[in-house]
Short mmCIF file of the C-alpha atoms (twelve columns), coordinates in Angstrom:
data_MODEL
# 
_entry.id   MODEL 
# 
loop_
_atom_site.group_PDB 
_atom_site.id 
_atom_site.type_symbol 
_atom_site.label_atom_id 
_atom_site.label_alt_id 
_atom_site.label_comp_id 
_atom_site.label_asym_id 
_atom_site.label_seq_id 
_atom_site.Cartn_x 
_atom_site.Cartn_y 
_atom_site.Cartn_z 
_atom_site.pdbx_PDB_model_num 
ATOM 1   C CA . MET A 1   8.190  31.692  16.114  1 
ATOM 2   C CA . LEU A 2   6.134  30.371  13.276  1 
ATOM 3   C CA . ARG A 3   5.458  33.977  12.218  1 
ATOM 4   C CA . ASN A 4   9.252  34.600  12.039  1 
ATOM 5   C CA . THR A 5   9.832  31.531  9.860   1 
ATOM 6   C CA . PHE A 6   7.230  32.564  7.295   1 
ATOM 7   C CA . THR A 7   8.753  36.155  7.231   1 
ATOM 8   C CA . LYS A 8   12.242 34.869  6.656   1 
ATOM 9   C CA . ALA A 9   10.985 32.416  3.994   1 
ATOM 10  C CA . SER A 10  9.126  35.170  2.138   1 
ATOM 11  C CA . ASN A 11  12.163 37.593  2.365   1 
ATOM 12  C CA . LEU A 12  14.373 34.764  1.101   1 
ATOM 13  C CA . SER A 13  12.218 34.005  -1.831  1 
ATOM 14  C CA . ARG A 14  12.089 37.766  -2.825  1 
ATOM 15  C CA . VAL A 15  15.857 37.989  -2.647  1 
ATOM 16  C CA . THR A 16  16.418 34.978  -4.724  1 
ATOM 17  C CA . SER A 17  14.034 36.050  -7.380  1 
ATOM 18  C CA . VAL A 18  15.816 39.435  -7.494  1 
ATOM 19  C CA . ARG A 19  19.137 37.658  -7.670  1 
ATOM 20  C CA . PHE A 20  17.811 35.329  -10.391 1 
ATOM 21  C CA . VAL A 21  16.624 38.426  -12.479 1 
ATOM 22  C CA . GLN A 22  20.050 40.083  -12.230 1 
ATOM 23  C CA . ALA A 23  22.025 36.845  -12.596 1 
ATOM 24  C CA . HIS A 24  21.758 36.476  -16.391 1 
ATOM 25  C CA . ALA A 25  24.756 37.972  -18.199 1 
ATOM 26  C CA . LEU A 26  24.525 40.453  -20.849 1 
ATOM 27  C CA . SER A 27  25.044 39.139  -24.394 1 
ATOM 28  C CA . ASN A 28  28.462 39.034  -25.661 1 
ATOM 29  C CA . ALA A 29  27.389 40.989  -28.814 1 
ATOM 30  C CA . ALA A 30  26.466 43.975  -26.592 1 
ATOM 31  C CA . VAL A 31  29.775 44.247  -24.721 1 
ATOM 32  C CA . MET A 32  32.416 42.678  -27.117 1 
ATOM 33  C CA . ASP A 33  34.791 45.216  -28.667 1 
ATOM 34  C CA . LEU A 34  33.017 48.028  -26.873 1 
ATOM 35  C CA . GLN A 35  36.077 50.272  -27.180 1 
ATOM 36  C CA . SER A 36  35.780 50.638  -30.961 1 
ATOM 37  C CA . ARG A 37  31.987 51.057  -31.001 1 
ATOM 38  C CA . TRP A 38  31.321 53.241  -27.892 1 
ATOM 39  C CA . GLU A 39  31.837 56.728  -29.526 1 
ATOM 40  C CA . ASN A 40  29.506 55.804  -32.379 1 
ATOM 41  C CA . MET A 41  26.661 54.263  -30.454 1 
ATOM 42  C CA . PRO A 42  23.513 56.324  -29.865 1 
ATOM 43  C CA . SER A 43  23.230 57.751  -26.373 1 
ATOM 44  C CA . THR A 44  20.139 55.608  -25.715 1 
ATOM 45  C CA . GLU A 45  21.993 52.482  -26.322 1 
ATOM 46  C CA . GLN A 46  24.842 53.707  -24.243 1 
ATOM 47  C CA . GLN A 47  22.523 54.345  -21.376 1 
ATOM 48  C CA . ASP A 48  20.875 50.992  -21.654 1 
ATOM 49  C CA . ILE A 49  24.360 49.229  -21.533 1 
ATOM 50  C CA . VAL A 50  25.413 51.369  -18.610 1 
ATOM 51  C CA . SER A 51  22.132 50.651  -16.706 1 
ATOM 52  C CA . LYS A 52  22.438 46.861  -17.425 1 
ATOM 53  C CA . LEU A 53  26.013 46.815  -16.351 1 
ATOM 54  C CA . THR A 54  25.211 48.781  -13.177 1 
ATOM 55  C CA . GLU A 55  22.624 46.102  -12.152 1 
ATOM 56  C CA . ARG A 56  25.227 43.444  -12.913 1 
ATOM 57  C CA . GLN A 57  27.757 45.036  -10.904 1 
ATOM 58  C CA . LYS A 58  25.542 44.550  -7.765  1 
ATOM 59  C CA . LEU A 59  26.313 40.989  -8.041  1 
ATOM 60  C CA . PRO A 60  29.615 39.510  -6.771  1 
ATOM 61  C CA . TRP A 61  32.445 40.486  -9.062  1 
ATOM 62  C CA . ALA A 62  33.255 36.844  -9.711  1 
ATOM 63  C CA . GLN A 63  29.870 36.308  -11.432 1 
ATOM 64  C CA . LEU A 64  30.566 38.928  -14.126 1 
ATOM 65  C CA . THR A 65  31.924 37.566  -17.271 1 
ATOM 66  C CA . GLU A 66  35.246 38.743  -18.682 1 
ATOM 67  C CA . PRO A 67  33.726 41.045  -21.542 1 
ATOM 68  C CA . GLU A 68  31.484 42.548  -18.927 1 
ATOM 69  C CA . LYS A 69  34.509 43.431  -16.744 1 
ATOM 70  C CA . LYS A 70  36.295 44.883  -19.669 1 
ATOM 71  C CA . ALA A 71  33.183 46.930  -20.594 1 
ATOM 72  C CA . VAL A 72  32.749 48.150  -17.098 1 
ATOM 73  C CA . TRP A 73  36.425 49.256  -16.916 1 
ATOM 74  C CA . TYR A 74  36.172 51.010  -20.308 1 
ATOM 75  C CA . ILE A 75  33.105 52.861  -19.562 1 
ATOM 76  C CA . SER A 76  34.477 54.027  -16.274 1 
ATOM 77  C CA . TYR A 77  38.105 54.683  -17.132 1 
ATOM 78  C CA . GLY A 78  38.605 54.365  -21.001 1 
ATOM 79  C CA . GLU A 79  39.737 56.927  -23.429 1 
ATOM 80  C CA . TRP A 80  36.561 58.428  -24.594 1 
ATOM 81  C CA . GLY A 81  34.799 61.694  -24.026 1 
ATOM 82  C CA . PRO A 82  36.887 64.105  -21.759 1 
ATOM 83  C CA . ARG A 83  39.649 61.344  -21.243 1 
ATOM 84  C CA . ARG A 84  40.300 61.170  -25.002 1 
ATOM 85  C CA . PRO A 85  43.998 61.824  -25.702 1 
ATOM 86  C CA . VAL A 86  44.630 65.335  -27.044 1 
ATOM 87  C CA . LEU A 87  47.508 64.189  -29.384 1 
ATOM 88  C CA . ASN A 88  47.232 61.406  -31.762 1 
ATOM 89  C CA . LYS A 89  50.125 59.012  -32.513 1 
ATOM 90  C CA . GLY A 90  52.849 60.546  -34.427 1 
ATOM 91  C CA . ASP A 91  51.667 64.261  -33.510 1 
ATOM 92  C CA . SER A 92  54.628 64.591  -30.909 1 
ATOM 93  C CA . GLY A 93  57.171 64.010  -33.540 1 
ATOM 94  C CA . PHE A 94  55.555 66.462  -35.943 1 
ATOM 95  C CA . ILE A 95  55.558 69.076  -33.131 1 
ATOM 96  C CA . ALA A 96  59.263 68.450  -32.238 1 
ATOM 97  C CA . LYS A 97  60.223 68.825  -35.985 1 
ATOM 98  C CA . GLY A 98  58.280 72.047  -36.090 1 
ATOM 99  C CA . VAL A 99  59.974 73.518  -33.042 1 
ATOM 100 C CA . VAL A 100 63.488 72.473  -34.357 1 
ATOM 101 C CA . ALA A 101 62.701 74.036  -37.765 1 
ATOM 102 C CA . GLY A 102 61.473 77.233  -36.125 1 
ATOM 103 C CA . LEU A 103 64.591 77.437  -34.023 1 
ATOM 104 C CA . LEU A 104 66.881 76.921  -36.913 1 
ATOM 105 C CA . LEU A 105 64.992 79.443  -38.928 1 
ATOM 106 C CA . SER A 106 65.284 82.149  -36.201 1 
ATOM 107 C CA . VAL A 107 68.986 81.487  -35.642 1 
ATOM 108 C CA . GLY A 108 69.542 81.746  -39.464 1 
ATOM 109 C CA . LEU A 109 67.528 84.839  -39.684 1 
ATOM 110 C CA . PHE A 110 69.426 86.337  -36.753 1 
ATOM 111 C CA . ALA A 111 72.844 85.414  -38.404 1 
ATOM 112 C CA . MET A 112 71.768 86.835  -41.693 1 
ATOM 113 C CA . VAL A 113 70.781 90.193  -40.130 1 
ATOM 114 C CA . ARG A 114 74.092 90.455  -38.193 1 
ATOM 115 C CA . THR A 115 76.258 89.696  -41.362 1 
ATOM 116 C CA . VAL A 116 74.248 92.033  -43.540 1 
ATOM 117 C CA . GLY A 117 74.113 94.725  -40.875 1 
ATOM 118 C CA . GLY A 118 77.899 95.661  -41.243 1 
ATOM 119 C CA . GLU A 119 79.687 97.134  -38.272 1 
ATOM 120 C CA . ASP A 120 78.320 97.464  -34.798 1 
ATOM 121 C CA . SER A 121 76.385 100.470 -33.744 1 
ATOM 122 C CA . LYS A 122 78.367 103.365 -31.921 1 
ATOM 123 C CA . THR A 123 76.709 102.354 -28.607 1 
ATOM 124 C CA . MET A 124 78.399 98.866  -28.727 1 
ATOM 125 C CA . ASN A 125 81.973 100.022 -28.618 1 
ATOM 126 C CA . LYS A 126 84.255 100.104 -25.574 1 
ATOM 127 C CA . GLU A 127 84.591 103.845 -25.282 1 
ATOM 128 C CA . TRP A 128 80.874 104.441 -25.301 1 
ATOM 129 C CA . GLN A 129 80.401 101.887 -22.576 1 
ATOM 130 C CA . LEU A 130 83.050 103.600 -20.344 1 
ATOM 131 C CA . LYS A 131 81.713 107.007 -20.867 1 
ATOM 132 C CA . SER A 132 78.170 105.744 -19.997 1 
ATOM 133 C CA . ASP A 133 79.535 104.042 -16.733 1 
ATOM 134 C CA . GLU A 134 81.190 107.476 -15.867 1 
ATOM 135 C CA . TYR A 135 77.965 109.266 -16.544 1 
ATOM 136 C CA . LEU A 136 76.036 106.926 -14.412 1 
ATOM 137 C CA . LYS A 137 78.589 107.266 -11.531 1 
ATOM 138 C CA . SER A 138 78.301 111.028 -11.734 1 
ATOM 139 C CA . LYS A 139 74.364 110.903 -11.405 1 
ATOM 140 C CA . ASN A 140 74.187 108.019 -8.812  1 
ATOM 141 C CA . ALA A 141 71.951 106.301 -11.226 1 
ATOM 142 C CA . ASN A 142 72.603 102.647 -10.246 1 
ATOM 143 C CA . PRO A 143 71.276 101.800 -6.698  1 
ATOM 144 C CA . TRP A 144 71.898 98.039  -7.128  1 
ATOM 145 C CA . GLY A 145 75.468 98.003  -8.457  1 
ATOM 146 C CA . GLY A 146 77.069 100.479 -5.959  1 
ATOM 147 C CA . TYR A 147 77.115 103.892 -7.789  1 
ATOM 148 C CA . SER A 148 74.728 105.535 -5.324  1 
ATOM 149 C CA . GLN A 149 75.438 103.487 -2.260  1 
ATOM 150 C CA . VAL A 150 75.468 105.853 0.675   1 
ATOM 151 C CA . GLN A 151 78.382 105.126 3.063   1 
ATOM 152 C CA . SER A 152 77.241 105.412 6.640   1 
ATOM 153 C CA . LYS A 153 79.943 106.987 8.870   1 
# 
């Protein structure tokens, strides 16, 4: 029984010393305004902050300071690296204007070609269409529309 008491006491002192080492907060200078500095920081400094914050996260969440919580969230879920937005602010309006301009240009070019071209080609008149329909009927060339439907008896 005495042996169990000493064992528990030694384990308790080890745990409290470990908790005491991890209990000190990171300096506010290290984690304040991390969003604007993170991309420009050297990778060694980034890894140092990540390792310190990882150790701090082993404590209860209530013991972390507000800047540390914000820094942890930004490192885990912030818009940096592969999560950086593809488009900047104002790019969507520029793209929409370009699409509208391209459509207007293509419609204008089409209208210009149609007006300059003069009369329609000979294959666009009514007589040509009727004669081509008669030819297709005689050759049974349209299996979907009914020209070559075989009527079963």
